Coordinates of C-alpha atoms and ligand atoms in Angstrom, one line a residue:
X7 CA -16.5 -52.2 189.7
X8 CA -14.5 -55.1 191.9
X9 CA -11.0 -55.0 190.8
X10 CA -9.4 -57.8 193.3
X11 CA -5.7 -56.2 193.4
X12 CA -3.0 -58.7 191.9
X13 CA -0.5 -60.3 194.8
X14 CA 2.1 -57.8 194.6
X15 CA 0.1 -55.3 195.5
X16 CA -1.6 -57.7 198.7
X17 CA 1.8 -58.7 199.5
X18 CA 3.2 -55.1 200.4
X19 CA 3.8 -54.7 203.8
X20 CA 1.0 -53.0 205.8
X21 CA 1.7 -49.4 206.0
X22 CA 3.0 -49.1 209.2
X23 CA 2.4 -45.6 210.2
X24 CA -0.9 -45.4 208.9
X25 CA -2.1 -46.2 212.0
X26 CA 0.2 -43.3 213.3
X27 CA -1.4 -41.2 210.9
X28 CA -5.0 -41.4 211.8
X29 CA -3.7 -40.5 215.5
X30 CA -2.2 -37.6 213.8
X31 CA -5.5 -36.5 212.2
X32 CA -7.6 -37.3 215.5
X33 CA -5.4 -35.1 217.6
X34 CA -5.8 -32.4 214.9
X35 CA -9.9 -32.9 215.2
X36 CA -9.1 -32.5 218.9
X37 CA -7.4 -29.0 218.4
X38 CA -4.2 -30.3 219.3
X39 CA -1.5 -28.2 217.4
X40 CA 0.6 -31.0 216.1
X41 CA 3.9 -30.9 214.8
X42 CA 5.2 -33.2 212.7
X43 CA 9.4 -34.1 212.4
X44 CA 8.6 -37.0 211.0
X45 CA 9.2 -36.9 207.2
X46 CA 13.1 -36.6 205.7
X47 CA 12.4 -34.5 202.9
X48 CA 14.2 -30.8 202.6
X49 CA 12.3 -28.1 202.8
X50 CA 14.3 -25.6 201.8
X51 CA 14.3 -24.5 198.1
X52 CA 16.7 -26.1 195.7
X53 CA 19.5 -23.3 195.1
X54 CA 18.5 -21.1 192.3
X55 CA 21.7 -21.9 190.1
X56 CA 20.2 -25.3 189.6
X57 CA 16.5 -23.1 189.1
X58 CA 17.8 -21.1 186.6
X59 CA 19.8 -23.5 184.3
X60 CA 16.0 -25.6 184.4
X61 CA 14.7 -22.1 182.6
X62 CA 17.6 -21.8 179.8
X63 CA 17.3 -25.3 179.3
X64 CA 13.4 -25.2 179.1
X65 CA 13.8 -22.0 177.1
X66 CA 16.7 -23.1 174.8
X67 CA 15.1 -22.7 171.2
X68 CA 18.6 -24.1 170.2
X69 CA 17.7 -26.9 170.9
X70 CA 14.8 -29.0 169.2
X71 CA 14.7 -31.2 171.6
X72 CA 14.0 -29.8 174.7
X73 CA 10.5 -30.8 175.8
X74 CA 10.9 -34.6 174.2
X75 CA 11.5 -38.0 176.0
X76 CA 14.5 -37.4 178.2
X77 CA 15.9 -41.5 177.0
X78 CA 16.1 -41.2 173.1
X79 CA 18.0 -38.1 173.3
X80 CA 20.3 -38.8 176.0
X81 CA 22.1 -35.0 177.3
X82 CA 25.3 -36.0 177.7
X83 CA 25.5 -32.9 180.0
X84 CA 24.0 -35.4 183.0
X85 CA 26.3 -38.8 182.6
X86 CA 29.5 -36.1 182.5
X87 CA 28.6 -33.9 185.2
X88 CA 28.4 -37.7 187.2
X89 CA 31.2 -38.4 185.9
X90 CA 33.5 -35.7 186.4
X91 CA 32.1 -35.2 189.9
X92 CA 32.9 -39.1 190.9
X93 CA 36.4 -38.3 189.9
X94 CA 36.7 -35.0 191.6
X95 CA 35.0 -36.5 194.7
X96 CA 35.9 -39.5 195.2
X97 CA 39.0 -40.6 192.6
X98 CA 36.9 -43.3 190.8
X99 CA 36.8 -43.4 187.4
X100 CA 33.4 -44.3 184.9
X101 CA 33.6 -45.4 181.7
X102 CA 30.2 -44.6 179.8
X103 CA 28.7 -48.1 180.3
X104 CA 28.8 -47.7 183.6
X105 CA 26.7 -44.6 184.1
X106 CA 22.4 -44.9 183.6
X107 CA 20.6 -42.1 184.2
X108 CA 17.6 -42.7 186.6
X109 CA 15.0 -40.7 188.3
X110 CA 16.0 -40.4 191.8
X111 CA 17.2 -43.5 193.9
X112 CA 13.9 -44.9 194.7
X113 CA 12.9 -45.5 191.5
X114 CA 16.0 -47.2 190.2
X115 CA 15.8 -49.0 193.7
X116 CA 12.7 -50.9 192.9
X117 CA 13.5 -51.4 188.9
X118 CA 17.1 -52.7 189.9
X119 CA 14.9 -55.4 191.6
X120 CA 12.7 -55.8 188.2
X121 CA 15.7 -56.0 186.4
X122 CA 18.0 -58.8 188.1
X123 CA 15.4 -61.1 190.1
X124 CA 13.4 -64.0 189.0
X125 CA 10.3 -64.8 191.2
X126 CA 11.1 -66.8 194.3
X127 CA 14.7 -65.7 194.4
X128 CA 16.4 -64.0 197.1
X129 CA 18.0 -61.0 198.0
X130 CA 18.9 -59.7 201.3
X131 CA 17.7 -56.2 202.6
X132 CA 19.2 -54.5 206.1
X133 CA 16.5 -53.9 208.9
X134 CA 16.1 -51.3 209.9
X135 CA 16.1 -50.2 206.5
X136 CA 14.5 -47.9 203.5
X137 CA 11.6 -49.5 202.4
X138 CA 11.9 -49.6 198.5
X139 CA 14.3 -52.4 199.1
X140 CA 11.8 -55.2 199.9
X141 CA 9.1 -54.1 197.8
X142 CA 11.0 -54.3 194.9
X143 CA 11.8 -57.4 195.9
X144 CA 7.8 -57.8 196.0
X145 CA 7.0 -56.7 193.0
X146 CA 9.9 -58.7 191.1
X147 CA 7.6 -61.8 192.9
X148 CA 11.5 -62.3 195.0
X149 CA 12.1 -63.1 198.7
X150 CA 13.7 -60.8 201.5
X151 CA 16.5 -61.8 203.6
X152 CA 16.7 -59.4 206.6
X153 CA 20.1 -58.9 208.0
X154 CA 19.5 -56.7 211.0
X155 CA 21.7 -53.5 211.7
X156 CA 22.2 -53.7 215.5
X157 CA 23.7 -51.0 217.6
X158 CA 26.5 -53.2 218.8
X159 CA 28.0 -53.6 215.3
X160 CA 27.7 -49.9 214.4
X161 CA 24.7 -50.2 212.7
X162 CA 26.7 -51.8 209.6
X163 CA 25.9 -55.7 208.4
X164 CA 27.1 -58.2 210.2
X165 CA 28.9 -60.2 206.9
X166 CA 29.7 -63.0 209.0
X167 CA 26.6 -63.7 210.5
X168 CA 24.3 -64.2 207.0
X169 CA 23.7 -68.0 206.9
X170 CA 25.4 -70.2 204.5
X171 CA 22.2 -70.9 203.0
X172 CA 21.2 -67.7 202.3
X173 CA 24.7 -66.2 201.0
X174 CA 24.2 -69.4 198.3
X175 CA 20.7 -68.5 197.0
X176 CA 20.7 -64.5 197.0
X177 CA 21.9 -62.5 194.0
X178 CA 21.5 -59.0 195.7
X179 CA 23.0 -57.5 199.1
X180 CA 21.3 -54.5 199.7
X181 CA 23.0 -51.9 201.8
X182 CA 23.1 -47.7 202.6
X183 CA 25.6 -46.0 204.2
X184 CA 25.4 -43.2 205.3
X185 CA 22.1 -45.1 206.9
X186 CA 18.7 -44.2 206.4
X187 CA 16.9 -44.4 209.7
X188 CA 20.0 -45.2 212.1
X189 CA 22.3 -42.3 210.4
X190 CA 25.4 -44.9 210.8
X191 CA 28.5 -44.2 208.4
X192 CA 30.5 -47.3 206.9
X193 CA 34.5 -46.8 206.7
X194 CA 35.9 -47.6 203.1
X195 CA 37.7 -50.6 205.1
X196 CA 33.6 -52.1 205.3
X197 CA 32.5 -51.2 201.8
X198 CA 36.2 -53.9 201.2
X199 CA 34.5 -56.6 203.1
X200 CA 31.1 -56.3 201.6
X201 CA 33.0 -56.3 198.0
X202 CA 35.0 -59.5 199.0
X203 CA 31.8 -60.9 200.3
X204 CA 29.8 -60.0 196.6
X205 CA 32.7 -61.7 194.8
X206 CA 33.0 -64.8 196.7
X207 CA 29.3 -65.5 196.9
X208 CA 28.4 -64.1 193.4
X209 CA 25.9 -61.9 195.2
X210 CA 25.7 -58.3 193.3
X211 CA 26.3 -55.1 196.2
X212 CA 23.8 -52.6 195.9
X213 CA 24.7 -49.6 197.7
X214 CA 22.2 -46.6 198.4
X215 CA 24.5 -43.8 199.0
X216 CA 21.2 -41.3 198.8
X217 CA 22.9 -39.4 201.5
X218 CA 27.0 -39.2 200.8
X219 CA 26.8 -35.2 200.9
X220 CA 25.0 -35.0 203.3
X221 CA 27.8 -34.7 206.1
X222 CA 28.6 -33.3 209.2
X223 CA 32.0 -32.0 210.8
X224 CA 34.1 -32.2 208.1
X225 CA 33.5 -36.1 207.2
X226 CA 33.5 -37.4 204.1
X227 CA 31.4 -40.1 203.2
X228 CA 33.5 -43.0 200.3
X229 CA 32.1 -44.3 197.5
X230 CA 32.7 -48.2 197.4
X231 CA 33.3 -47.8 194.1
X232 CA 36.8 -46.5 195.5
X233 CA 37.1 -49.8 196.8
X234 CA 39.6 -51.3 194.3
X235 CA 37.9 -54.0 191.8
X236 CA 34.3 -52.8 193.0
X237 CA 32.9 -52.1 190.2
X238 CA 33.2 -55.6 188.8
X239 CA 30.1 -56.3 191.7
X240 CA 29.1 -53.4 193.0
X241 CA 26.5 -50.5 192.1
X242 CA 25.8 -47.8 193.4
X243 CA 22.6 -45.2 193.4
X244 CA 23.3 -42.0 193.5
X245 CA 20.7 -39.1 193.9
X246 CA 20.4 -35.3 194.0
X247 CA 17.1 -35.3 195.9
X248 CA 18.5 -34.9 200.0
X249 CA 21.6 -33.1 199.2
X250 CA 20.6 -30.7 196.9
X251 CA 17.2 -30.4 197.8
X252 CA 15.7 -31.7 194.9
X253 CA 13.6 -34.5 196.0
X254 CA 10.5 -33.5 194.0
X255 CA 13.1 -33.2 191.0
X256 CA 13.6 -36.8 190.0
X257 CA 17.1 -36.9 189.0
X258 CA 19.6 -39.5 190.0
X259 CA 22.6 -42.1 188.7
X260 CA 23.2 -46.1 189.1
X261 CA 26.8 -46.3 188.6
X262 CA 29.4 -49.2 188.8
X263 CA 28.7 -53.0 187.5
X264 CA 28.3 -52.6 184.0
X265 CA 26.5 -55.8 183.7
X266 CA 23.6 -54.3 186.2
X267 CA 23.9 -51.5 184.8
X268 CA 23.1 -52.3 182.0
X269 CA 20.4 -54.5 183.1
X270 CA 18.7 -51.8 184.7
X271 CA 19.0 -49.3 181.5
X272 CA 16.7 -52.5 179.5
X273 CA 14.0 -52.1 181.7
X274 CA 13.9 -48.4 181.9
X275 CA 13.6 -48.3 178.3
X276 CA 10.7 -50.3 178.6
X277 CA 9.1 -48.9 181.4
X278 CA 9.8 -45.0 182.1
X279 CA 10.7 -42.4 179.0
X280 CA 13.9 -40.8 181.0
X281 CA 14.3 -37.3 182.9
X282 CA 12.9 -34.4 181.4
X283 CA 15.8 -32.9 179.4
X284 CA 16.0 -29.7 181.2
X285 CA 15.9 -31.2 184.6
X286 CA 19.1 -33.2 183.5
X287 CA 21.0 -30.1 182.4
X288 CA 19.7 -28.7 185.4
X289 CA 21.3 -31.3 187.4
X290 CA 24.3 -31.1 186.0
X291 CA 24.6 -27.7 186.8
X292 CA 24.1 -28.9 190.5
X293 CA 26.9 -30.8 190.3
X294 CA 29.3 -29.1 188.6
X295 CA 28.5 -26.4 192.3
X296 CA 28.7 -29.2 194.4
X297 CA 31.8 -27.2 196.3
X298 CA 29.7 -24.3 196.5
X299 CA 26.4 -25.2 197.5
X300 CA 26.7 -28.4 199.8
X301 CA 28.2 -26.5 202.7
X302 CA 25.2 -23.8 202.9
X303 CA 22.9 -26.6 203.2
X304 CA 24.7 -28.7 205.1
X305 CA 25.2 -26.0 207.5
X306 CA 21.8 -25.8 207.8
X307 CA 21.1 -29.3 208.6
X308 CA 24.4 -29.5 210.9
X309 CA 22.4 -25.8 213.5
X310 CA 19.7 -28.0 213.2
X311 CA 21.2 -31.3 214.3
X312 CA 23.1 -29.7 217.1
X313 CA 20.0 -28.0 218.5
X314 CA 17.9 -31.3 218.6
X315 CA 20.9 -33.6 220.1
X316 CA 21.8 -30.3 222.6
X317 CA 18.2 -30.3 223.9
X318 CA 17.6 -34.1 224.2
X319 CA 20.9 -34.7 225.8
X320 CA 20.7 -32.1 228.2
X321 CA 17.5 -33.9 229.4
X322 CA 19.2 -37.2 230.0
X323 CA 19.7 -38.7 226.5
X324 CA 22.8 -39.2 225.2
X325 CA 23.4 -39.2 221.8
X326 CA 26.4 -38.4 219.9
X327 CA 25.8 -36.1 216.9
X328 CA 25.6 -37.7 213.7
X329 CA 28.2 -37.4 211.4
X330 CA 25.6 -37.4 208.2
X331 CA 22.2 -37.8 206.9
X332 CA 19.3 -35.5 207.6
X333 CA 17.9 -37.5 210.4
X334 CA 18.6 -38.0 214.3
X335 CA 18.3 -41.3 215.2
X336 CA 17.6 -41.8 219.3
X337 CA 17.0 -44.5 222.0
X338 CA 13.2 -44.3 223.4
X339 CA 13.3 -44.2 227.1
X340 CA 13.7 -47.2 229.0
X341 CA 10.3 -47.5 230.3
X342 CA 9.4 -47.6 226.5
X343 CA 12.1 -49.9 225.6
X344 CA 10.2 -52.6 222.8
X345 CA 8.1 -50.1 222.1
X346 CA 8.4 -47.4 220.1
X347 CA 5.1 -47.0 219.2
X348 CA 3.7 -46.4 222.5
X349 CA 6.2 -43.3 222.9
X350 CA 5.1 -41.7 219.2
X351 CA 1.8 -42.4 220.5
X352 CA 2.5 -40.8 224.0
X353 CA 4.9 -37.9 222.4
X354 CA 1.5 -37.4 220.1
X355 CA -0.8 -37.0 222.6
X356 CA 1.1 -35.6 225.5
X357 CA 3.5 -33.4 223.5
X358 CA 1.6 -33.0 220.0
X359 CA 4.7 -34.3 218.3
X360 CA 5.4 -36.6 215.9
X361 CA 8.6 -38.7 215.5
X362 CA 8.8 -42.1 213.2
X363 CA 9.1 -45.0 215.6
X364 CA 11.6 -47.3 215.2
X365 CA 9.3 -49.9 214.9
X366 CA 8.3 -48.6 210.9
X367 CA 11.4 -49.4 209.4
X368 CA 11.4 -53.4 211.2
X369 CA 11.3 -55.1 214.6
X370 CA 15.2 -54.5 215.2
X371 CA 14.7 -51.1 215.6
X372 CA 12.1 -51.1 217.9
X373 CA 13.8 -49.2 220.6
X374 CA 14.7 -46.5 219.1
X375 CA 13.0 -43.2 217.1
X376 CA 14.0 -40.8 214.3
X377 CA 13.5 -37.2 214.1
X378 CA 14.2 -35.3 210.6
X379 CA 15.9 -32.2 210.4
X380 CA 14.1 -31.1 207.4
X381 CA 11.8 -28.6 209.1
X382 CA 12.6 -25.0 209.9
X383 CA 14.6 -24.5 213.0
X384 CA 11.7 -22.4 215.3
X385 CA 9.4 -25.4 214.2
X386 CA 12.5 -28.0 215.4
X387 CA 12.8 -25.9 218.3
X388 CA 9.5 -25.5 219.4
X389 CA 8.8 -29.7 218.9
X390 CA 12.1 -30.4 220.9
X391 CA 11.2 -28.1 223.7
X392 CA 8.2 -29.5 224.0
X393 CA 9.8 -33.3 224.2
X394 CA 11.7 -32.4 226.8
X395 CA 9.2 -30.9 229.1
X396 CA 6.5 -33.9 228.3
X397 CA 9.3 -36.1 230.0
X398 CA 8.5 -38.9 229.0
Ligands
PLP404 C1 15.2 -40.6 200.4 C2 15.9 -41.9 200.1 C3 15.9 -42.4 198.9 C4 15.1 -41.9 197.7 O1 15.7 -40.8 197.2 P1 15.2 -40.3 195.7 O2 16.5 -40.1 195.0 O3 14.5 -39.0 196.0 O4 14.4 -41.3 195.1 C5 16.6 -43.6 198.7 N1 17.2 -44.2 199.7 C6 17.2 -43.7 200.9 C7 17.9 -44.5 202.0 C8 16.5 -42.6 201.2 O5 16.4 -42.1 202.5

């Protein structure tokens, strides 16, 4: 059967480590013994609080309605636990209609997109940046605006620099602090500037704060809901998945705006039939640790981080540690400069590891690479050692 694919799906952007891939898989035919540290997803075991209130929950013959659709019987357990843990964490206060339930960030990502853009409008994405962004964008039929993250401004948006034009015509600002690939953190005093900025161009701020427990050294990442007014332009995503190690769980929150909001809820109850009901009790349970369990992760992630930024600097990088996310996010060497392809290529072949190139996540980012602390430490230490002595 022919079955031309529709535009949205022609219209995604080529895959850009697919061609990274099939070096990956010809270097394996080869024997080589590759290691990857190229994906950001935790591979330790969510924490077996979290496990067991899944099994009461899926067990709880008190309850009827365990194993049906997660949206028509909403467990207020989830919203509360989100909540309470915005008001422990950060001070912010959420009234009910400001809290949907989604599953994970990425998905709310793309529906937030599906829920607020006509076809040929425009919202602006960062670049380098997460993906989902633009191809929810795509499949809304919308246009990207790329405002690029540049390491002289921190890696935060330039406000200033977006083009009349464009600050007239787009109805989203996209933004994720702390950053997915560059690691940057945004002061509360930026998350004020990118509020004033949504109110006087009537642009909605989406924030992706996917990785706001995920910190280093003491530092605490804001919410910019604590920026005051916020929440009369501003949403934020919220996500277990990278701090609780529950990516394959699906559990998340959109909080803030409560005309997005509830924008987003209308096309979740027309497209997707909510969490499973045990994973949301489950979830809450998370939260209602968070004190208790994000500092043995994190310490995890932080040995990790330190080992990778100790090894690389002491063979002539210099990178200061970052102060969240699950990433380290480094300059290619200067004979690679404008091309960080050629050094995943080289640091394949020569090394048999595999970093994501700068280059995957948009052309500012070309000269630099990401490696992802989510892989045991001997397998971290063996694929940095090995960096080092390919010196490259
Ligand atoms: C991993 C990631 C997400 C997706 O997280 P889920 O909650 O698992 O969907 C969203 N945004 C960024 C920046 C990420 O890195």
């Amino acid at each position: 059967m022919e079955l031309p694919l529709p535009d949205r799906l022609e219209k995604l952007p080529p895959y850009l480590f697919a061609d990274l891939r099939r070096k990956i898989a010809a270097a394996r035919a080869r024997g080589v013994d590759v290691i990857s540290l190229g994906i950001g997803d935790p591979d330790q075991p969510t924490p077996d609080p979290i496990i067991d209130e899944l099994c009461r929950a899926a067990r709880d013959t008190s309850d009827p309605d365990r194993h049906r659709y997660g949206c028509d019987r909403p467990v207020e357990a989830w919203p509360q636990a989100v909540c309470d843990f915005y008001r422990r964490r950060f001070g912010v206060r959420l009234g009910p209609q400001q809290v949907v339930t989604t599953m994970g960030a990425k998905d709310a990502i793309a529906k937030l997109a599906l829920a607020t853009l006509n076809p040929d409008e425009l919202a602006i994405a960062p670049s380098p940046g997460y993906p989902t962004y633009n191809i929810g964008h795509v499949f809304a039929g919308a246009v990207t605006y790329y405002a690029p993250l540049l390491p002289q401004n921190d890696f935060l948006i330039d406000l200033e620099a977006i083009p009349a034009e464009v600050r007239r015509q787009a109805k989203i600002l996209w933004m994720n602090y702390p950053n997915n690939p560059t690691t940057a953190t945004a002061p509360l005093e930026f998350f004020r500037r990118a509020v004033e900025f949504g109110r006087q161009n009537d642009i909605l701020i989406a924030q992706d704060n996917a990785y706001s427990e995920n910190t280093y050294d003491g530092y605490e990442a804001p919410s910019i809901l604590q920026v005051e007014g916020a929440d009369e332009v501003a949403v934020e995503f919220f996500s277990l998945s990278k701090a609780f190690c529950m990516t394959g769980w699906r559990v998340g929150a959109v909080v803030g705006a409560e005309a997005a909001v509830s924008a987003l809820r209308t096309v979740k109850e027309n497209i997707d039939n909510g969490t499973p009901r045990p994973v949301q009790f489950a979830a809450a349970r998370a939260l209602s640790m968070a004190e208790e369990l994000k500092p043995v992760i994190n310490s995890i992630h932080q040995r990790r981080r330190d080992m990778v930024v100790q090894a690389l600097n002491e063979s002539g990088w210099s990178i200061a540690p970052p102060r969240a996310t699950i990433y380290v996010w480094a300059p290619v060497p200067e004979k690679y400069k404008g091309s960080s392809a050629a050094f995943a290529t080289d640091l394949l072949e020569r090394a048999g590891v595999v970093v994501t190139p700068g280059l995957g996540y948009g052309q500012w980012s070309d000269g630099f690479f990401r490696i992802s602390l989510t892989y045991p430490d001997d397998v971290i230490e063996k694929a940095v050692a090995r960096i080092v002595e390919a010196g490259l």
